Short mmCIF file of C-alpha atoms and ligand atoms in Angstrom, two decimals:
data_model
loop_
_atom_site.label_atom_id
_atom_site.label_comp_id
_atom_site.label_asym_id
_atom_site.label_seq_id
_atom_site.Cartn_x
_atom_site.Cartn_y
_atom_site.Cartn_z
CA MET Z 876 31.18 31.15 -42.60
CA ARG Z 877 35.26 31.81 -42.54
CA ILE Z 878 35.92 35.30 -42.23
CA VAL Z 879 39.55 36.14 -43.29
CA ARG Z 880 41.92 39.78 -43.45
CA PHE Z 881 44.97 40.21 -45.50
CA ILE Z 882 46.80 42.18 -47.53
CA VAL Z 883 45.80 43.46 -50.95
CA GLY Z 884 48.54 45.73 -51.39
CA LYS Z 885 49.55 47.81 -48.51
CA ARG Z 886 45.44 47.89 -47.53
CA PRO Z 887 44.27 45.28 -44.72
CA THR Z 888 41.17 44.11 -46.68
CA TYR Z 889 38.36 41.40 -45.06
CA GLY Z 890 37.12 38.46 -47.24
CA VAL Z 891 35.24 35.63 -47.30
CA VAL Z 892 36.49 31.95 -47.54
CA GLU Z 893 34.58 29.61 -49.61
CA ASP Z 894 36.84 26.44 -51.67
CA GLY Z 895 40.27 27.68 -51.86
CA VAL Z 896 38.84 31.15 -52.87
CA VAL Z 897 38.51 34.92 -50.91
CA ARG Z 898 36.09 37.37 -51.70
CA GLU Z 899 36.70 40.51 -50.57
CA ILE Z 900 33.56 41.81 -48.10
CA ARG Z 901 32.59 45.66 -47.61
CA GLY Z 902 31.22 46.51 -44.66
CA ASP Z 903 31.66 46.06 -41.26
CA ILE Z 904 32.30 42.44 -40.11
CA PHE Z 905 30.80 42.93 -36.62
CA GLY Z 906 27.75 44.69 -37.91
CA ARG Z 907 26.76 44.45 -42.18
CA PHE Z 908 28.43 43.50 -44.96
CA SER Z 909 28.36 42.11 -47.70
CA VAL Z 910 30.22 39.21 -50.35
CA THR Z 911 32.12 41.19 -53.91
CA ALA Z 912 33.34 40.53 -57.56
CA LYS Z 913 36.64 40.48 -55.69
CA THR Z 914 38.92 37.06 -55.85
CA HIS Z 915 42.02 35.68 -54.39
CA SER Z 916 43.72 32.87 -54.58
CA LEU Z 917 43.51 31.62 -50.62
CA LYS Z 918 47.06 30.38 -51.85
CA ARG Z 919 48.77 33.52 -52.70
CA ILE Z 920 47.57 36.18 -50.52
CA ARG Z 921 49.08 37.89 -46.54
CA PHE Z 922 47.31 36.22 -44.32
CA LEU Z 923 46.81 39.20 -41.08
CA ALA Z 924 45.51 37.71 -37.32
CA PRO Z 925 41.61 38.29 -37.95
CA VAL Z 926 41.01 41.26 -35.19
CA GLU Z 927 42.57 43.55 -34.08
CA PRO Z 928 41.67 42.94 -29.76
CA SER Z 929 41.85 45.28 -27.33
CA LYS Z 930 42.52 42.43 -25.16
CA ILE Z 931 42.85 38.76 -25.09
CA VAL Z 932 41.09 37.26 -21.86
CA ALA Z 933 42.94 34.15 -21.15
CA VAL Z 934 41.78 31.00 -18.98
CA GLY Z 935 44.40 29.59 -16.72
CA LEU Z 936 42.86 25.51 -16.38
CA ASN Z 937 40.28 24.52 -18.78
CA TYR Z 938 39.77 20.79 -19.97
CA ARG Z 939 39.62 17.85 -17.12
CA ASP Z 940 41.78 16.09 -19.04
CA HIS Z 941 45.20 19.10 -18.49
CA ALA Z 942 43.98 19.19 -14.74
CA GLU Z 943 44.43 15.58 -14.37
CA GLU Z 944 47.68 15.79 -16.09
CA LEU Z 945 48.85 18.19 -13.09
CA LYS Z 946 47.55 16.69 -10.78
CA GLN Z 947 45.58 19.58 -9.95
CA ASP Z 948 42.05 19.92 -8.15
CA VAL Z 949 38.87 20.78 -11.03
CA PRO Z 950 39.24 25.12 -10.04
CA GLU Z 951 35.28 26.03 -9.11
CA GLU Z 952 35.95 28.59 -10.69
CA PRO Z 953 37.49 30.12 -14.39
CA ILE Z 954 41.30 30.95 -14.07
CA ILE Z 955 41.98 34.38 -15.97
CA PHE Z 956 44.21 36.45 -16.77
CA LEU Z 957 45.16 38.77 -20.03
CA LYS Z 958 47.91 38.44 -22.87
CA PRO Z 959 48.33 41.93 -24.60
CA PRO Z 960 47.28 43.21 -28.20
CA THR Z 961 50.90 43.39 -28.64
CA ALA Z 962 51.27 39.47 -28.37
CA VAL Z 963 48.66 39.33 -31.69
CA LEU Z 964 50.40 37.30 -34.15
CA PRO Z 965 48.60 35.49 -37.56
CA HIS Z 966 48.36 32.72 -39.06
CA ARG Z 967 51.84 31.72 -40.91
CA GLY Z 968 53.89 34.69 -38.72
CA LYS Z 969 57.10 34.17 -36.70
CA ILE Z 970 57.01 33.19 -32.76
CA LEU Z 971 59.78 35.19 -32.04
CA TYR Z 972 61.72 33.11 -28.71
CA PRO Z 973 63.19 35.44 -26.45
CA LYS Z 974 66.64 35.62 -24.55
CA PRO Z 975 65.73 35.47 -21.30
CA CYS Z 976 63.64 32.48 -21.54
CA GLY Z 977 64.76 28.98 -21.59
CA ARG Z 978 62.09 26.82 -21.98
CA LEU Z 979 58.87 28.28 -25.07
CA ASP Z 980 55.39 25.64 -25.15
CA TYR Z 981 52.69 25.91 -27.54
CA GLU Z 982 49.36 25.56 -25.84
CA ALA Z 983 46.67 24.78 -28.64
CA GLU Z 984 43.27 26.81 -27.38
CA LEU Z 985 39.81 27.29 -28.56
CA GLY Z 986 39.49 31.57 -28.93
CA ILE Z 987 35.57 33.03 -29.28
CA VAL Z 988 35.95 36.59 -31.08
CA ILE Z 989 33.75 38.56 -28.87
CA LYS Z 990 30.95 39.88 -31.81
CA ARG Z 991 29.13 43.86 -29.44
CA THR Z 992 29.90 44.62 -26.38
CA ALA Z 993 29.64 42.43 -23.42
CA ARG Z 994 29.16 43.19 -20.06
CA ALA Z 995 28.25 41.53 -17.24
CA VAL Z 996 25.49 38.94 -20.10
CA SER Z 997 23.73 35.42 -18.99
CA ALA Z 998 25.10 32.68 -19.99
CA GLU Z 999 21.64 31.65 -21.86
CA ARG Z 1000 22.58 35.20 -23.92
CA ALA Z 1001 26.23 35.45 -24.60
CA LEU Z 1002 26.61 33.37 -27.68
CA ARG Z 1003 24.21 35.96 -28.66
CA TYR Z 1004 26.96 38.52 -28.53
CA VAL Z 1005 30.26 35.40 -29.96
CA LEU Z 1006 31.33 36.57 -33.75
CA GLY Z 1007 33.05 32.86 -34.72
CA TYR Z 1008 35.79 30.90 -33.64
CA VAL Z 1009 39.51 31.43 -34.16
CA CYS Z 1010 42.78 28.95 -33.47
CA CYS Z 1011 44.56 30.50 -30.79
CA ASN Z 1012 48.36 29.38 -29.28
CA ASP Z 1013 48.46 30.95 -26.27
CA VAL Z 1014 53.01 30.60 -26.23
CA THR Z 1015 54.27 30.94 -22.72
CA ALA Z 1016 57.81 31.59 -21.59
CA ARG Z 1017 56.79 28.34 -18.72
CA ASP Z 1018 60.86 29.26 -16.75
CA LEU Z 1019 59.38 32.55 -16.72
CA GLN Z 1020 55.94 31.67 -15.87
CA ARG Z 1021 57.60 29.48 -12.52
CA LYS Z 1022 60.67 32.10 -11.82
CA ASP Z 1023 57.61 35.44 -11.70
CA GLY Z 1024 55.49 33.79 -9.57
CA GLN Z 1025 52.37 35.17 -11.76
CA TRP Z 1026 52.20 35.06 -16.00
CA THR Z 1027 52.80 38.56 -16.92
CA ARG Z 1028 55.67 38.07 -18.53
CA ALA Z 1029 55.39 34.27 -19.31
CA LYS Z 1030 52.63 35.47 -21.52
CA SER Z 1031 52.86 38.52 -22.78
CA PHE Z 1032 56.21 38.49 -26.02
CA ASN Z 1033 55.69 40.37 -28.79
CA THR Z 1034 54.33 37.08 -30.69
CA PHE Z 1035 53.18 34.91 -28.12
CA ALA Z 1036 49.01 35.20 -29.09
CA PRO Z 1037 48.94 33.46 -32.80
CA ILE Z 1038 45.18 33.91 -33.91
CA GLY Z 1039 44.19 32.45 -36.79
CA PRO Z 1040 43.91 31.48 -39.67
CA TRP Z 1041 40.39 32.60 -39.84
CA ILE Z 1042 37.50 33.78 -38.09
CA GLU Z 1043 35.01 30.02 -38.34
CA THR Z 1044 31.42 31.32 -37.20
CA GLU Z 1045 29.57 28.34 -37.10
CA LEU Z 1046 31.29 25.60 -34.82
CA ASP Z 1047 29.19 22.08 -33.15
CA LEU Z 1048 30.92 23.95 -29.39
CA SER Z 1049 29.18 19.85 -27.94
CA ASP Z 1050 32.17 17.97 -30.70
CA ALA Z 1051 35.51 19.92 -31.43
CA PRO Z 1052 38.20 17.65 -31.68
CA ILE Z 1053 41.52 20.24 -30.53
CA ARG Z 1054 45.31 19.02 -31.89
CA ALA Z 1055 48.73 20.42 -31.93
CA TYR Z 1056 50.99 19.43 -34.11
CA LEU Z 1057 55.13 20.24 -33.74
CA ASN Z 1058 56.83 19.21 -37.21
CA GLY Z 1059 54.20 17.58 -37.99
CA VAL Z 1060 53.30 15.29 -35.24
CA ILE Z 1061 50.63 15.15 -33.08
CA ARG Z 1062 51.70 16.40 -29.02
CA GLN Z 1063 47.93 17.58 -28.10
CA ASP Z 1064 44.66 15.54 -28.83
CA SER Z 1065 42.09 16.10 -27.21
CA ASN Z 1066 38.45 17.63 -27.87
CA ILE Z 1067 36.45 21.19 -26.01
CA ASN Z 1068 33.44 18.51 -24.69
CA ASN Z 1069 36.28 17.91 -21.94
CA PHE Z 1070 35.91 21.80 -21.10
CA ILE Z 1071 35.25 22.52 -17.21
CA PHE Z 1072 33.55 25.65 -18.00
CA ASP Z 1073 31.68 26.25 -21.59
CA VAL Z 1074 31.85 28.85 -23.94
CA PRO Z 1075 28.68 30.37 -22.61
CA TYR Z 1076 29.32 30.50 -18.64
CA LEU Z 1077 32.96 31.43 -19.67
CA ILE Z 1078 31.54 34.33 -21.25
CA HIS Z 1079 29.34 35.07 -19.11
CA PHE Z 1080 31.94 35.13 -16.46
CA ILE Z 1081 34.37 37.28 -17.97
CA SER Z 1082 32.28 39.91 -19.32
CA THR Z 1083 31.20 39.53 -15.22
CA VAL Z 1084 34.86 41.30 -14.35
CA MET Z 1085 35.28 43.58 -17.25
CA THR Z 1086 33.35 44.39 -20.76
CA LEU Z 1087 34.39 43.14 -23.65
CA TYR Z 1088 34.26 45.06 -27.51
CA PRO Z 1089 33.84 43.56 -30.56
CA GLY Z 1090 37.07 41.51 -31.67
CA ASP Z 1091 38.62 40.77 -28.14
CA VAL Z 1092 39.83 37.40 -27.62
CA ILE Z 1093 38.45 35.06 -25.42
CA SER Z 1094 41.40 32.21 -25.25
CA THR Z 1095 39.44 29.11 -23.73
CA GLY Z 1096 42.22 27.21 -22.14
CA THR Z 1097 44.13 24.24 -22.74
CA PRO Z 1098 44.50 20.16 -22.79
CA SER Z 1099 46.91 17.92 -21.99
CA GLY Z 1100 50.06 16.84 -23.89
CA VAL Z 1101 51.70 21.03 -24.15
CA GLY Z 1102 55.27 20.87 -24.63
CA PRO Z 1103 58.67 23.18 -25.53
CA MET Z 1104 59.38 24.21 -29.58
CA GLN Z 1105 62.26 25.38 -30.39
CA PRO Z 1106 63.82 27.74 -33.18
CA GLY Z 1107 63.32 26.46 -36.42
CA ASP Z 1108 59.89 24.06 -35.71
CA THR Z 1109 56.58 24.26 -36.93
CA ILE Z 1110 54.27 24.37 -34.50
CA GLU Z 1111 50.00 24.18 -36.04
CA ILE Z 1112 47.18 24.22 -33.78
CA GLU Z 1113 44.02 23.04 -35.12
CA VAL Z 1114 40.97 22.91 -34.03
CA GLU Z 1115 38.73 20.21 -36.69
CA GLY Z 1116 35.58 22.69 -37.84
CA ILE Z 1117 37.70 25.80 -37.71
CA GLY Z 1118 41.28 24.59 -39.19
CA ARG Z 1119 44.45 25.16 -39.23
CA LEU Z 1120 46.69 27.85 -37.42
CA SER Z 1121 50.67 27.39 -38.61
CA ASN Z 1122 53.94 29.32 -37.49
CA THR Z 1123 57.33 29.16 -37.25
CA ILE Z 1124 59.61 29.59 -34.46
CA VAL Z 1125 62.42 31.64 -34.46
CA ARG Z 1126 65.68 33.24 -32.74
CA GLY Z 1127 64.17 36.70 -30.83
MG1 MG L 2043 46.91 28.68 -22.14
#
């Protein structure tokens, strides 16, 4: 099932996507909800980010192909950092190229959306805490990341966390191709089966550090092939089985 959040009039609304049609839902996406008779064309809705996370927890190095590309050892434990909720951007939103940044990179990532409060959950039980999956772009000011020596500024500008286009509640975690397209040209092409740390382990590991709330997003790291974007570019992040998240770059 695909759960989409969008604007009707001025009202944020949730719906489910079926065959190009959005059916409004009533209730709580983290609890019980039902599909109503109100429908909209998927082509005509204005997308919102599917959740409003209290935090985005991102994983620094989680693909074997990316570790090889960087000539770095496979980490013993996940390397995690935070992106603020103010960075969230919906499908079709504009990524702002900030003034102090000299190199702005895309990073295609699978996002995990948390369904219920998770604190120190075991890997065995972790998937019970998942509502579904989204495409994420861990937008990074690469030069500022190097200059600052830590990552907060480089990862946190407004619009640096595109999430969407919707939440897919079913995904084959053993085989999901993940790609980035820059102006339609493929730049990253991998599969989440190259993960160093899998989805249940990441939920376990992170939830033993900090409590995860419904709507929080774990961005699970990027494969090889990261690269720069320029104002005017269109960047698309695709996870097969979810869909394609599309954003354009403008001068901030
Ligand atoms: Mg990343």
